[in-house]
Structure formats: C-alpha cells, structure tokens
PDB file of C-alpha atoms in Angstrom:
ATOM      1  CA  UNK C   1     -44.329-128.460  34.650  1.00  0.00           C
ATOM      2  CA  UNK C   2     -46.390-126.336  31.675  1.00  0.00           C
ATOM      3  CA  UNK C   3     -44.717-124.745  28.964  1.00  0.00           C
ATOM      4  CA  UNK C   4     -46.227-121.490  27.536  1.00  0.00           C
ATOM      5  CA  UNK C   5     -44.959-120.191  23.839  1.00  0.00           C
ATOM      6  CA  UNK C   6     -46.264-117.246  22.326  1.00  0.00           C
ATOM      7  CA  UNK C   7     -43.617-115.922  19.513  1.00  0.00           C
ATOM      8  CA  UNK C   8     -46.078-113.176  18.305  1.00  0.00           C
ATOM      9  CA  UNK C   9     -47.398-111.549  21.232  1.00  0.00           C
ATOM     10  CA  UNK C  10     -44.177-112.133  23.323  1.00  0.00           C
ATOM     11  CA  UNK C  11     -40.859-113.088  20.853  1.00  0.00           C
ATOM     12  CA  UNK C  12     -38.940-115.756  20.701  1.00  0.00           C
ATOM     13  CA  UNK C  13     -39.204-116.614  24.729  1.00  0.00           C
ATOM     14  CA  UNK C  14     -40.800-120.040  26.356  1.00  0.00           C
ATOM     15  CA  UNK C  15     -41.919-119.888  29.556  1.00  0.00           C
ATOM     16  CA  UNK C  16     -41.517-123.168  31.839  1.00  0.00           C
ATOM     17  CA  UNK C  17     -43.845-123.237  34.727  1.00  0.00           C
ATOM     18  CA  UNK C  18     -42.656-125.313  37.704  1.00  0.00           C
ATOM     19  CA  UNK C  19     -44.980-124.127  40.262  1.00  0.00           C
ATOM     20  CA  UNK C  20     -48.619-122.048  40.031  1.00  0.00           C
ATOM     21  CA  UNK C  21     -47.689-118.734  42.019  1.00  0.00           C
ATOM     22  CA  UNK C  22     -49.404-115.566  42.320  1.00  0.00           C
ATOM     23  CA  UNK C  23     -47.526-112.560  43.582  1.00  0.00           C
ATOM     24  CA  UNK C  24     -43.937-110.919  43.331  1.00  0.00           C
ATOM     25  CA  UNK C  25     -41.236-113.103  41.894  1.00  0.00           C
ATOM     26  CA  UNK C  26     -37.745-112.051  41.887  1.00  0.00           C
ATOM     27  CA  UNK C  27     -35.653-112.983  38.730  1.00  0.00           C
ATOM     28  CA  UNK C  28     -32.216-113.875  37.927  1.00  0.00           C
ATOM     29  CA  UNK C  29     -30.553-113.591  34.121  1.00  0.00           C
ATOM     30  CA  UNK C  30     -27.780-115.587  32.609  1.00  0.00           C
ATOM     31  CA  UNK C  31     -27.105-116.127  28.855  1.00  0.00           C
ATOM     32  CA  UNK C  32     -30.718-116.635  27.476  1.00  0.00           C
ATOM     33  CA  UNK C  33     -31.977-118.051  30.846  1.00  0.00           C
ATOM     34  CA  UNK C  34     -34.209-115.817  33.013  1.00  0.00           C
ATOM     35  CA  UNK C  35     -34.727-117.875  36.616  1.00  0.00           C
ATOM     36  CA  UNK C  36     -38.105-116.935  38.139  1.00  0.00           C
ATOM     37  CA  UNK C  37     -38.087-117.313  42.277  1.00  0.00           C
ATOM     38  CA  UNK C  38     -40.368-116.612  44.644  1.00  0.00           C
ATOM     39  CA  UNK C  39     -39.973-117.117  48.383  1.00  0.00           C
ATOM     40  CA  UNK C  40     -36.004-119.090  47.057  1.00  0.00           C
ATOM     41  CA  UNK C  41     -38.081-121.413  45.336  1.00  0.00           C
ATOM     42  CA  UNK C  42     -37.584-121.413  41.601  1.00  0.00           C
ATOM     43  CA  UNK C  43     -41.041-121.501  40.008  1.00  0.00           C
ATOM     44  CA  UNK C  44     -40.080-121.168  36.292  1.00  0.00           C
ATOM     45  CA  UNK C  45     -38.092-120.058  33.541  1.00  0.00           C
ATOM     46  CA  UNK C  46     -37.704-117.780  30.816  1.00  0.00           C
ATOM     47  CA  UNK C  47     -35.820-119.278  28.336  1.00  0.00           C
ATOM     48  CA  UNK C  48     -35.155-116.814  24.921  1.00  0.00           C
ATOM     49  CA  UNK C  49     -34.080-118.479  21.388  1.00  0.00           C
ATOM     50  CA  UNK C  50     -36.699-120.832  22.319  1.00  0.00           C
ATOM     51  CA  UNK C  51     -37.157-121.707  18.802  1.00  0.00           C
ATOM     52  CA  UNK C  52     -33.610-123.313  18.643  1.00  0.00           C
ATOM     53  CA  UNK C  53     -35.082-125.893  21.024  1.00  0.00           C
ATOM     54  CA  UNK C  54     -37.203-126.856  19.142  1.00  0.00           C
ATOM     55  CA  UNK C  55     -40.448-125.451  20.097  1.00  0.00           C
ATOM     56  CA  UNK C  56     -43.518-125.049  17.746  1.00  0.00           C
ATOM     57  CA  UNK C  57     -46.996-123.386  17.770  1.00  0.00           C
ATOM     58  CA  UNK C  58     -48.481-121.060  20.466  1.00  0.00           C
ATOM     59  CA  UNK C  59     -49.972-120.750  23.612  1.00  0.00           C
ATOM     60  CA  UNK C  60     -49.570-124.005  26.155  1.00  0.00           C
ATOM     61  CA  UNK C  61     -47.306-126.259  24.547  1.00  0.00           C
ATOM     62  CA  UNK C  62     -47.056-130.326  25.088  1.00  0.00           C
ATOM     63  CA  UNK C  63     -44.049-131.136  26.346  1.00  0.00           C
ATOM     64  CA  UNK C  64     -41.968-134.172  25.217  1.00  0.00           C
ATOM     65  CA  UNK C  65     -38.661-135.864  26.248  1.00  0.00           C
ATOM     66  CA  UNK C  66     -36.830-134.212  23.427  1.00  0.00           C
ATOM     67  CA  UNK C  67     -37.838-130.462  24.833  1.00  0.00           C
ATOM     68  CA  UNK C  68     -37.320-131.520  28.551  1.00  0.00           C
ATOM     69  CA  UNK C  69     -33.505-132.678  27.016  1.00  0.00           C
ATOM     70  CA  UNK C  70     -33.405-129.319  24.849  1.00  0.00           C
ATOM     71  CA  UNK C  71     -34.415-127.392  27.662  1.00  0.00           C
ATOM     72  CA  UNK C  72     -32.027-128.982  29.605  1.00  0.00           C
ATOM     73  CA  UNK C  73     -29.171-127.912  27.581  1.00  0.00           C
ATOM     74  CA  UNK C  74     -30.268-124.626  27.287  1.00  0.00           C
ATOM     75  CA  UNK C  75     -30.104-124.376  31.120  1.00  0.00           C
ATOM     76  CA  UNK C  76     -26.940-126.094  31.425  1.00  0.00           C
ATOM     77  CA  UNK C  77     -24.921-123.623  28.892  1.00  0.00           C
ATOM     78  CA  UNK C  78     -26.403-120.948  30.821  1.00  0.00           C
ATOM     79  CA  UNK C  79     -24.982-122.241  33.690  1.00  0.00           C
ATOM     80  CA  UNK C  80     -28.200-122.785  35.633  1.00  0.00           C
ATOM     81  CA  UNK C  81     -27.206-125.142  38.121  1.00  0.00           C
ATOM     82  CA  UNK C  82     -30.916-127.317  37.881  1.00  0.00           C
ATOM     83  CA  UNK C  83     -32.327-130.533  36.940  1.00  0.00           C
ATOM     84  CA  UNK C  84     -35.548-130.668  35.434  1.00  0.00           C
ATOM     85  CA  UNK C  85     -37.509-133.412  36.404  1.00  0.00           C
ATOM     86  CA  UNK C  86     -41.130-134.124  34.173  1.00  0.00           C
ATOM     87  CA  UNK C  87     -43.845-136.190  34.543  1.00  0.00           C
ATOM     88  CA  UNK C  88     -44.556-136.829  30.884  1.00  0.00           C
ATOM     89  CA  UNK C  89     -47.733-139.494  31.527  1.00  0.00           C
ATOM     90  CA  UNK C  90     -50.642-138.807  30.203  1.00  0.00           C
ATOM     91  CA  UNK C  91     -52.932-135.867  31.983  1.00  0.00           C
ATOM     92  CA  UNK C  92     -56.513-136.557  30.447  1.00  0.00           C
ATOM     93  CA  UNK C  93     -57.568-140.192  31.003  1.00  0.00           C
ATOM     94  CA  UNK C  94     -60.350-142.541  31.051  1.00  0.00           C
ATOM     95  CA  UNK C  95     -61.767-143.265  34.279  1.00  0.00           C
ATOM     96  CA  UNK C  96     -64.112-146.022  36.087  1.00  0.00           C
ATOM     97  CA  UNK C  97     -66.218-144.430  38.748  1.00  0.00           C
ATOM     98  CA  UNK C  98     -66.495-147.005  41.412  1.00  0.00           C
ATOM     99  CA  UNK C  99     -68.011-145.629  43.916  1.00  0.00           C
ATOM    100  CA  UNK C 100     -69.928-142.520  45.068  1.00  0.00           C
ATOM    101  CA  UNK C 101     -70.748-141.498  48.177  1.00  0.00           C
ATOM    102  CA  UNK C 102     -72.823-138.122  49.056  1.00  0.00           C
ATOM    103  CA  UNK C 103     -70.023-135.256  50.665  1.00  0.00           C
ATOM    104  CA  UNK C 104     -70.998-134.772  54.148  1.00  0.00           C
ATOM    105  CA  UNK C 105     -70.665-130.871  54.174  1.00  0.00           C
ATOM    106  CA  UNK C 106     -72.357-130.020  50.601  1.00  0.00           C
ATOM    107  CA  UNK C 107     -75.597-131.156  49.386  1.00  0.00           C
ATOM    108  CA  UNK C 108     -74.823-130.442  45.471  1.00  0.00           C
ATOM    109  CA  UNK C 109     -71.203-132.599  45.661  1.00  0.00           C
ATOM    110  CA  UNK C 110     -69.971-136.394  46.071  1.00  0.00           C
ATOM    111  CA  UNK C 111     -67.018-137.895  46.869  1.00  0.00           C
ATOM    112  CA  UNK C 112     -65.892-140.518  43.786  1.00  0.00           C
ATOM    113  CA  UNK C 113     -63.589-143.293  44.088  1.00  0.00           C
ATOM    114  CA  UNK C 114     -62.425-143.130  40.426  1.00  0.00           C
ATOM    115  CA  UNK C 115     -59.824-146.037  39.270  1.00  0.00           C
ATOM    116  CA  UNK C 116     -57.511-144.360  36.154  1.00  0.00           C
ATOM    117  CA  UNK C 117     -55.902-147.552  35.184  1.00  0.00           C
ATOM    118  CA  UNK C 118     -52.625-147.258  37.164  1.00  0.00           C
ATOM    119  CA  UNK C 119     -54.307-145.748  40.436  1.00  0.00           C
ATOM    120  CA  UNK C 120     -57.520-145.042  42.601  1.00  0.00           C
ATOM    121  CA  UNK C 121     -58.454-141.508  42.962  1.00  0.00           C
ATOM    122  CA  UNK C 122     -60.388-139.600  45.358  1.00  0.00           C
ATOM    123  CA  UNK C 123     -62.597-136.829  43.527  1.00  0.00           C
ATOM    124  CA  UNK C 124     -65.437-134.442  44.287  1.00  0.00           C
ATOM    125  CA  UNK C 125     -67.671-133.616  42.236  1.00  0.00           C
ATOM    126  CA  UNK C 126     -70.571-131.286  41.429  1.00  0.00           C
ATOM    127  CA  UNK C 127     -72.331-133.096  37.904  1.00  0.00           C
ATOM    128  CA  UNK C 128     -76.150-133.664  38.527  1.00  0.00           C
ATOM    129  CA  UNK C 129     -75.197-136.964  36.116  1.00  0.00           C
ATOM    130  CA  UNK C 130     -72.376-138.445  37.731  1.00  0.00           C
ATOM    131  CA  UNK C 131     -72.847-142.398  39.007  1.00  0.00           C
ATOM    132  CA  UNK C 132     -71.092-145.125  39.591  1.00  0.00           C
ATOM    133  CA  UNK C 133     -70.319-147.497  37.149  1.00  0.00           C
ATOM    134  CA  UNK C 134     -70.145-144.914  34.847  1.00  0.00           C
ATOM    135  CA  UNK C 135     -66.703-143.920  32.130  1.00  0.00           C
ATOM    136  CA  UNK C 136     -65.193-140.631  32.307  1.00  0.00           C
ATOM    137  CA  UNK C 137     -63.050-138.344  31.277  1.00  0.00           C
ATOM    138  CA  UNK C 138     -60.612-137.830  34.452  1.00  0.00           C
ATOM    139  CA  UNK C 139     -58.061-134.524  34.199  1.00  0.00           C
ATOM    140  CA  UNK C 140     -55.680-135.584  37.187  1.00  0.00           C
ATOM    141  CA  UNK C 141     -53.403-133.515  38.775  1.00  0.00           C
ATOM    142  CA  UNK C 142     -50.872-131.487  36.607  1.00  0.00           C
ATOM    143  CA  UNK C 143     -53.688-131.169  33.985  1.00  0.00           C
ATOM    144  CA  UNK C 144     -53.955-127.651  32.093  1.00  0.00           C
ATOM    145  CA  UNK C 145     -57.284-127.121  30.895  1.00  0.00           C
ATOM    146  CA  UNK C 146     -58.443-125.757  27.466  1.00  0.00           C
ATOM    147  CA  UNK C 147     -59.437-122.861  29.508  1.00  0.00           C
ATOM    148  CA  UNK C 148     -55.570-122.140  31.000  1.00  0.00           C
ATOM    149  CA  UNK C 149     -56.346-123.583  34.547  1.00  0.00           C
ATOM    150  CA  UNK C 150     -53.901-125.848  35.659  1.00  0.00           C
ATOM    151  CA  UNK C 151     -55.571-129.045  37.989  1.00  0.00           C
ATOM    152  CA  UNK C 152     -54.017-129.309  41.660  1.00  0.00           C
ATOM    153  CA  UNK C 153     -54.340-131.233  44.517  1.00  0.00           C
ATOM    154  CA  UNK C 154     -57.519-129.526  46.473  1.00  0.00           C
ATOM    155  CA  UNK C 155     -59.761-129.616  49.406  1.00  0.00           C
ATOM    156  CA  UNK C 156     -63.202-129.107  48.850  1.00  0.00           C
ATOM    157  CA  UNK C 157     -64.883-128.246  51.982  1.00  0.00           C
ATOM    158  CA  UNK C 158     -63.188-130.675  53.884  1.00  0.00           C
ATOM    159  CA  UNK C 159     -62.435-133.420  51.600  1.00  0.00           C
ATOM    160  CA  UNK C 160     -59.589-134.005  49.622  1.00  0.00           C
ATOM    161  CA  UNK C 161     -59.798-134.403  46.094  1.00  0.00           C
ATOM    162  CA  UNK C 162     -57.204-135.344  43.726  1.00  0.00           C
ATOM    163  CA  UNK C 163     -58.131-134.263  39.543  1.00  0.00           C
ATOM    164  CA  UNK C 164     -61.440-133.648  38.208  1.00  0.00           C
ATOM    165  CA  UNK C 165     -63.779-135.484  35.984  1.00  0.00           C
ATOM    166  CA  UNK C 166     -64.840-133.113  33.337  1.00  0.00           C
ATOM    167  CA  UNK C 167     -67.615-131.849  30.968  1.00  0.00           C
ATOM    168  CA  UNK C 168     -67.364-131.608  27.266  1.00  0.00           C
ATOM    169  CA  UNK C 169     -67.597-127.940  27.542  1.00  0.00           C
ATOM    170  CA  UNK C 170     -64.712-128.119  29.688  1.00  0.00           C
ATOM    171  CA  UNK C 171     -62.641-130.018  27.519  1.00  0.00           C
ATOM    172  CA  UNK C 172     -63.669-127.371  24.837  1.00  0.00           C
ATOM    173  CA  UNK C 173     -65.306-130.271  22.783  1.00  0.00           C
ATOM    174  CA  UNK C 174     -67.428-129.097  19.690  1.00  0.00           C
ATOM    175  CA  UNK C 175     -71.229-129.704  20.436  1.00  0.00           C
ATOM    176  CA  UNK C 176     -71.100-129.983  24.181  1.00  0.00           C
ATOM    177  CA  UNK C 177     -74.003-129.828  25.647  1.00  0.00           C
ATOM    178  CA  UNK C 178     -75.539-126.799  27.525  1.00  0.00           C
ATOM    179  CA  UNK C 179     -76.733-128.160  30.444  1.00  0.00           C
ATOM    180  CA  UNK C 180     -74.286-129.080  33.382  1.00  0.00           C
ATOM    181  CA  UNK C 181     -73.218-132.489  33.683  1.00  0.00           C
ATOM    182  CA  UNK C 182     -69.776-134.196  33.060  1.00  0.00           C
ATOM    183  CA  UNK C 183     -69.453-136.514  29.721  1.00  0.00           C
ATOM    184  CA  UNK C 184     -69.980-140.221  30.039  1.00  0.00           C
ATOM    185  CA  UNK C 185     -68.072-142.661  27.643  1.00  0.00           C
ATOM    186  CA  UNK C 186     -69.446-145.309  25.712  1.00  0.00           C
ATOM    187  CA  UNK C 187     -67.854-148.881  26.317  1.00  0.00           C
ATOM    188  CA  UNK C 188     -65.254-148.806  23.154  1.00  0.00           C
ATOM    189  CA  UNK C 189     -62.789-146.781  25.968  1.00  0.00           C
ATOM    190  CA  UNK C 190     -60.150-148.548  28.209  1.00  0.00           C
ATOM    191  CA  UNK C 191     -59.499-147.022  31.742  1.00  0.00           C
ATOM    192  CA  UNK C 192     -56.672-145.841  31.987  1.00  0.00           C
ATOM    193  CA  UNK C 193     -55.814-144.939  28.409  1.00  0.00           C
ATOM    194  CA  UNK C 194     -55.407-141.238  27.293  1.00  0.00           C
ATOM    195  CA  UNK C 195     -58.467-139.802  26.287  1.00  0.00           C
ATOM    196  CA  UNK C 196     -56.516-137.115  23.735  1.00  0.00           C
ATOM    197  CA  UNK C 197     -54.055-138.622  21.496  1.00  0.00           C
ATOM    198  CA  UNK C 198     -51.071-137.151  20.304  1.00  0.00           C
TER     199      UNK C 198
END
C-alpha cells in the first residue's frame, strides 16, 4: 500500500494505493471516502479531510501504524465495509549477495541470490559492478522509488526476480556517480537492517 498527499496541487485529499493499475477505474463516494475499483477489485482510496488523520508533507508519504489506524477510522465512519491490511517492514535494506550466476537468455544480466536478513531473494540484475560477496542496497518488493516507481514482483526474460539492488542515482543520493553500476557498502552495515532511517 503507498500513500500519495499533495494539499497544494490537489486539496486536502490522500490517496491510498492498494494495487498499481493502469486504465479505467470506476469509483464509489460515501462521506469523505472515494472507493477506487477496477475489474471489482478495490485498488485505492480517496480519502478527503486527510489532514484530520494526521497526515503531513507532500508527495509519497511513509506510512505508520497510527495512519493505517486513522485511515481505518476514516473508512469505517464512512461506512466502507474494508480492512486494511499493511506491511509496515522496512522497504530499502541491506543485502549480502551470495551468489551470482550469468542469466541464460541475456548477456548484460545475472541472476543474484541476495540474503536481506530475514529472507533469500532471487534478483536480476544489469550493474557492470555487481559480485558476490559484495553489500547492497536491496529495494524489495512494495518499494517506491525516489523516482515514483513502485518495485513488483517481475520476470525478466524468463527469470523471476523479486526487488532490485539499486544505484545511488537511483536512490536519488547526492554525488552518485555517473557511470552505471549499483552502490556497494562498506562493512559498518548489517544485512538486513534498513538502509534509510526514519
């Protein structure tokens, strides 16, 4: 789930993103709710008076337990019969790479076995620098980028691949680097801990 707030281009108006869609999406008000559907799925919500939830700043917005519960209540008063359910672990963490193999199908990408502290992930990956052995930064799935993209389960030409290890320019870090390559930690970092801190 994202949340995206912007009071001066838009009002007053969050909007919680349950799924990624593209396309037509029907839309169904009550009280300050606005349910987004597509297909009878509910992908998201428009929920005005954000502000009186609590929510701060603009553009994507962390979400915490206390919004999820604000939310919530919003949605309940409405009388929007859902449950919001949040995974509120970290999305950017520090990751081993122990293993990498060359992708059968693509000369320029291999397939990393990356441990994240509480899991092994499968990843593939296009960085001229990558190796085993090495620390990264790992965006897993459910991620949003500095850049607005939001990180999904994929298949890249044939092989599934679950995150992304990044770049400093992708993580919108000041001085990255122009050449391509992802960014290698130091040994001061822990796998599995959060690589941005609240």
């Amino acid at each position: 789930m994202n949340l995206f707030y912007n009071p001066e281009g838009v009002g007053d108006v969050a909007f919680l993103q349950l799924e990624p869609v593209t396309g037509p999406v029907n839309y169904d008000k009550k009280g300050n709710v606005v349910t987004l559907y597509q297909d009878d799925q509910v992908v998201g919500f428009n929920i005005f008076e954000a502000s009186q939830a609590g929510v701060e700043g603009n553009g994507h917005i962390k979400l915490t337990e206390d919004l999820v519960n604000a939310f919530q209540q919003q949605l309940d008063k409405a009388g929007v019969n859902y449950q919001l359910s949040v995974d509120l672990s970290p999305k950017f963490v520090v990751g081993y790479v122990e293993s990498k193999e060359k992708h059968p199908n693509a000369d320029k990408l291999s397939i990393l076995k990356v441990d994240v502290g509480d899991e092994q992930l499968q990843i593939v990956c296009g960085a001229p620098n990558v190796e085993a052995e090495q620390k990264v930064v790992v965006a897993k799935v459910g991620a949003v980028m500095p850049s607005g993209m939001v990180i999904k389960d994929a298949e890249l030409r044939g092989v599934p691949s679950s995150g992304m290890v990044c770049s400093m320019k992708e993580l919108n870090l000041p001085n990255a680097p122009k050449e391509k390559g992802i960014m290698v930690l130091d040994d001061s970092y822990s796998v599995g801990q959060p690589f941005f801190e609240d």
